[in-house]
């Protein structure tokens, strides 16, 4: 039996952690990096890149790279990636869970390299607000990556588990989790080692990526005001602007102003245009404030569901990279009349909590027990009696939102028409009274009912929601005991057959053929940016230099000279910066040369 790990599969970054001797720790890559950017791509030689190596090429090669795939989990959104260099027209298309499987596979590999043992099982976290389809897709991704997924748990719950405040008194804790692509707020109750989620709310389409995009638009506006022309709309230039926006955002978390220096962002005739300006923290805050207001509304809803007032909260925990933004901390503190606690690493506590839960499940001596809740009400479409008579299409809730899992509940329904011999059981999740306004999870027909007058046939619908968030629906016709069962795997993501799973694993393994190559590529680049990619870039630059003249030739020669100096001195940071600059420059001249 291999090792069991906890995985935070994040929108922006992912981490893998393990429990040893009752203590959880996040496992680093060979360079000590605890985070793996949730980014996947193909190098210009067609090699699979996962993590920092993929992220590094994102701005220069957005058509070969994908980020923030988590936003698409549970859908059939297709990502087409180019395999190979500019001349290559070979592409491959992936589903979101296939991309996530690559990230999970890289984390498994990282853990195995660090531990020197095989890793076979995992607990994976998802936002509390993830739908059943999104959870299912996450589980499938884990299976394709070669992991038995013991449980899918909610991120804020994991964070609370990791938060080592174990007082004897019962504490009400609010977990505010703002990451790269998702927002969650949960109210949890911690009593000794038991963590129970009382309520949770959120928006799985809100996070740091949105702040980056707002800032990107703002930068584009400034460029247009300065130069009277728009920033070119091609993906590579826009990706550069987005990357600049993220860097500025991070700088503004610790500085009041951030300089913007993006050379060769566009052109007017033969003149190259640059963006050189400064963004103040207050400008940035004005851009994101409306988005943060939405998160405060979600706090109020979660508190109201938990039947608590802000004063009832014993502490507030911030989770996710975006909570490093001072305005986030300030708005949460002002809204709740209490400052969030310090001392937890907002980026790591979810993975640590997942590892603790993994430890509990495999019987390690871990001081934590998890009680989780379902994030959405589950029920079926049914007719109801209204002042206007009996109306169909109402949402009849069988398991209400925030019920503690695992949970089983039944309701009994009757037939509507005389001699009705069949009923359609349509299952939904959501909070709207009208069934169709909620998320459909699946449907099936119960047939062969005995004829009789309206209301004479009683059908019991039983919902069974397990620890991994999988719903099994069973219907029983009360008279005859006739049964029908449906395991809900919805929204186009079907459970893979064992043959399909085997095939998906083989496909993934084929991409990971040179396992070591991926690990060392990541490691080498961090340690010594003079990697093969840089060699190719320098080669390209030298060839381009021969085709240029005047100011551009001088600029390029200058860059190459500086890079040679930095390489001679072994200045890793300068090399990285110059590499990025050189790549931007080459992109600019090649895309602006007729
Ligand atoms: P997570 O999903 O928790 O890994 O959070 C990632 C998000 O946090 C990304 O949008 C990052 O840009 C953002 N982030 C990380 N560090 C900071 C920082 N110091 N200030 C602002 N945002 C940050």
Tab-separated table of C-alpha atoms in Angstrom, residues 376-548:
chain	number	residue	atom	x	y	z
A	376	UNK	CA	-26.641	23.061	-2.330
A	377	UNK	CA	-30.135	21.773	-1.645
A	378	UNK	CA	-30.987	18.566	-3.498
A	379	UNK	CA	-34.453	17.577	-4.612
A	380	UNK	CA	-36.769	16.688	-7.461
A	381	UNK	CA	-39.293	18.413	-9.687
A	382	UNK	CA	-42.809	17.851	-8.388
A	383	UNK	CA	-46.323	19.234	-8.725
A	384	UNK	CA	-47.608	21.234	-5.807
A	385	UNK	CA	-50.933	22.505	-4.784
A	386	UNK	CA	-51.190	26.303	-5.148
A	387	UNK	CA	-54.101	28.774	-4.858
A	388	UNK	CA	-54.455	28.368	-8.632
A	389	UNK	CA	-54.690	24.585	-8.434
A	390	UNK	CA	-52.043	21.915	-8.774
A	391	UNK	CA	-48.996	23.262	-10.643
A	392	UNK	CA	-46.105	21.162	-11.931
A	393	UNK	CA	-42.410	22.078	-11.994
A	394	UNK	CA	-41.812	23.037	-8.382
A	395	UNK	CA	-38.526	22.186	-6.696
A	396	UNK	CA	-39.272	19.807	-3.865
A	397	UNK	CA	-36.217	19.741	-1.600
A	398	UNK	CA	-35.313	16.347	-0.165
A	399	UNK	CA	-31.922	17.195	1.396
A	400	UNK	CA	-31.690	20.866	2.414
A	401	UNK	CA	-28.492	22.836	1.885
A	402	UNK	CA	-25.985	22.727	4.751
A	403	UNK	CA	-27.074	19.251	5.934
A	404	UNK	CA	-24.167	17.393	7.525
A	405	UNK	CA	-22.754	14.631	5.285
A	406	UNK	CA	-23.080	11.724	4.859
A	407	UNK	CA	-26.829	12.191	4.785
A	408	UNK	CA	-29.831	10.108	3.696
A	409	UNK	CA	-33.382	11.460	3.424
A	410	UNK	CA	-36.633	10.284	1.850
A	411	UNK	CA	-39.883	11.921	0.752
A	412	UNK	CA	-43.065	10.256	-0.436
A	413	UNK	CA	-44.875	11.499	-3.567
A	414	UNK	CA	-48.174	10.454	-5.133
A	415	UNK	CA	-49.333	10.051	-8.703
A	416	UNK	CA	-51.329	12.934	-10.214
A	417	UNK	CA	-53.454	11.427	-12.951
A	418	UNK	CA	-55.919	8.560	-12.980
A	419	UNK	CA	-54.297	5.261	-13.995
A	420	UNK	CA	-50.884	6.847	-14.221
A	421	UNK	CA	-48.392	4.045	-14.889
A	422	UNK	CA	-45.104	5.964	-15.046
A	423	UNK	CA	-43.369	8.905	-13.376
A	424	UNK	CA	-40.305	10.852	-14.402
A	425	UNK	CA	-37.898	11.540	-11.527
A	426	UNK	CA	-35.958	14.710	-12.382
A	427	UNK	CA	-33.225	15.573	-9.903
A	428	UNK	CA	-31.906	19.107	-9.347
A	429	UNK	CA	-29.586	20.992	-7.033
A	430	UNK	CA	-30.003	24.627	-6.099
A	431	UNK	CA	-32.158	26.998	-4.112
A	432	UNK	CA	-34.799	28.178	-6.610
A	433	UNK	CA	-38.448	27.244	-6.038
A	434	UNK	CA	-38.818	26.561	-9.746
A	435	UNK	CA	-37.129	23.256	-10.493
A	436	UNK	CA	-35.921	24.251	-13.975
A	437	UNK	CA	-34.040	27.257	-12.556
A	438	UNK	CA	-31.723	24.912	-10.656
A	439	UNK	CA	-28.890	22.732	-11.897
A	440	UNK	CA	-30.216	19.469	-13.395
A	441	UNK	CA	-28.375	16.415	-12.081
A	442	UNK	CA	-30.113	13.675	-14.013
A	443	UNK	CA	-33.460	11.991	-14.494
A	444	UNK	CA	-34.995	8.583	-14.931
A	445	UNK	CA	-38.381	7.011	-15.405
A	446	UNK	CA	-40.168	4.657	-13.059
A	447	UNK	CA	-42.564	2.534	-15.123
A	448	UNK	CA	-45.075	-0.249	-14.656
A	449	UNK	CA	-47.014	1.382	-11.823
A	450	UNK	CA	-50.321	-0.334	-11.053
A	451	UNK	CA	-53.377	1.572	-12.361
A	452	UNK	CA	-55.462	3.433	-9.806
A	453	UNK	CA	-57.130	6.734	-9.011
A	454	UNK	CA	-55.011	9.923	-8.645
A	455	UNK	CA	-52.993	9.935	-5.456
A	456	UNK	CA	-53.457	6.211	-4.849
A	457	UNK	CA	-49.903	5.246	-5.807
A	458	UNK	CA	-47.223	6.316	-3.368
A	459	UNK	CA	-43.603	6.534	-4.414
A	460	UNK	CA	-40.786	6.988	-1.945
A	461	UNK	CA	-37.781	8.878	-3.287
A	462	UNK	CA	-34.659	8.252	-1.242
A	463	UNK	CA	-31.509	10.423	-1.552
A	464	UNK	CA	-28.214	9.147	-0.257
A	465	UNK	CA	-25.345	11.663	-0.294
A	466	UNK	CA	-21.960	10.146	0.567
A	467	UNK	CA	-18.709	11.560	1.944
A	468	UNK	CA	-17.290	12.267	-1.517
A	469	UNK	CA	-20.359	14.240	-2.512
A	470	UNK	CA	-21.870	11.559	-4.707
A	471	UNK	CA	-25.661	11.318	-4.713
A	472	UNK	CA	-27.499	8.014	-5.148
A	473	UNK	CA	-31.247	8.230	-5.740
A	474	UNK	CA	-33.528	5.250	-5.147
A	475	UNK	CA	-37.282	5.168	-5.765
A	476	UNK	CA	-39.592	2.574	-4.316
A	477	UNK	CA	-43.248	2.108	-5.219
A	478	UNK	CA	-44.811	1.608	-1.821
A	479	UNK	CA	-47.382	-1.046	-2.781
A	480	UNK	CA	-45.321	-3.324	-4.968
A	481	UNK	CA	-41.868	-2.548	-3.631
A	482	UNK	CA	-40.733	-1.909	-7.191
A	483	UNK	CA	-37.373	-0.122	-7.224
A	484	UNK	CA	-35.257	2.071	-9.465
A	485	UNK	CA	-31.823	3.497	-8.692
A	486	UNK	CA	-29.751	6.262	-10.203
A	487	UNK	CA	-26.232	7.296	-9.263
A	488	UNK	CA	-25.922	10.896	-10.230
A	489	UNK	CA	-22.903	11.839	-12.329
A	490	UNK	CA	-24.154	14.782	-14.243
A	491	UNK	CA	-23.507	17.629	-16.660
A	492	UNK	CA	-21.860	15.733	-19.418
A	493	UNK	CA	-19.201	14.298	-17.145
A	494	UNK	CA	-20.032	10.650	-16.962
A	495	UNK	CA	-18.151	8.320	-14.712
A	496	UNK	CA	-15.446	6.705	-16.833
A	497	UNK	CA	-15.785	3.016	-17.556
A	498	UNK	CA	-12.801	0.979	-16.430
A	499	UNK	CA	-11.741	0.734	-20.056
A	500	UNK	CA	-11.980	4.525	-20.545
A	501	UNK	CA	-10.109	5.140	-17.314
A	502	UNK	CA	-7.360	2.783	-18.381
A	503	UNK	CA	-7.104	4.546	-21.732
A	504	UNK	CA	-7.064	8.011	-20.111
A	505	UNK	CA	-4.275	6.863	-17.789
A	506	UNK	CA	-2.266	5.481	-20.675
A	507	UNK	CA	-2.699	8.756	-22.605
A	508	UNK	CA	-1.507	10.688	-19.594
A	509	UNK	CA	1.429	8.379	-18.998
A	510	UNK	CA	2.445	8.784	-22.642
A	511	UNK	CA	2.709	12.533	-22.051
A	512	UNK	CA	4.701	11.936	-18.917
A	513	UNK	CA	7.057	9.514	-20.690
A	514	UNK	CA	10.076	11.369	-19.528
A	515	UNK	CA	8.911	11.829	-15.957
A	516	UNK	CA	12.340	12.923	-14.947
A	517	UNK	CA	12.477	15.440	-17.730
A	518	UNK	CA	9.494	17.262	-16.297
A	519	UNK	CA	10.781	17.251	-12.762
A	520	UNK	CA	14.258	18.306	-13.691
A	521	UNK	CA	13.080	20.856	-16.205
A	522	UNK	CA	11.236	22.600	-13.421
A	523	UNK	CA	14.141	22.242	-11.052
A	524	UNK	CA	16.843	23.259	-13.475
A	525	UNK	CA	15.071	26.353	-14.557
A	526	UNK	CA	14.620	27.677	-11.079
A	527	UNK	CA	18.198	26.980	-10.170
A	528	UNK	CA	19.849	27.914	-13.409
A	529	UNK	CA	17.806	29.851	-15.929
A	530	UNK	CA	20.442	29.106	-18.554
A	531	UNK	CA	18.213	26.254	-19.690
A	532	UNK	CA	17.756	24.864	-23.189
A	533	UNK	CA	14.858	27.268	-23.752
A	534	UNK	CA	17.150	30.191	-23.108
A	535	UNK	CA	19.728	28.762	-25.477
A	536	UNK	CA	17.056	28.550	-28.180
A	537	UNK	CA	15.974	32.114	-27.433
A	538	UNK	CA	19.524	33.452	-27.725
A	539	UNK	CA	19.958	31.585	-30.955
A	540	UNK	CA	16.736	33.086	-32.279
A	541	UNK	CA	17.859	36.547	-31.158
A	542	UNK	CA	21.157	36.218	-32.978
A	543	UNK	CA	19.406	35.206	-36.174
A	544	UNK	CA	16.918	38.049	-35.850
A	545	UNK	CA	19.746	40.509	-35.226
A	546	UNK	CA	21.047	39.866	-38.721
A	547	UNK	CA	17.727	40.987	-40.199
A	548	UNK	CA	17.437	44.220	-38.204
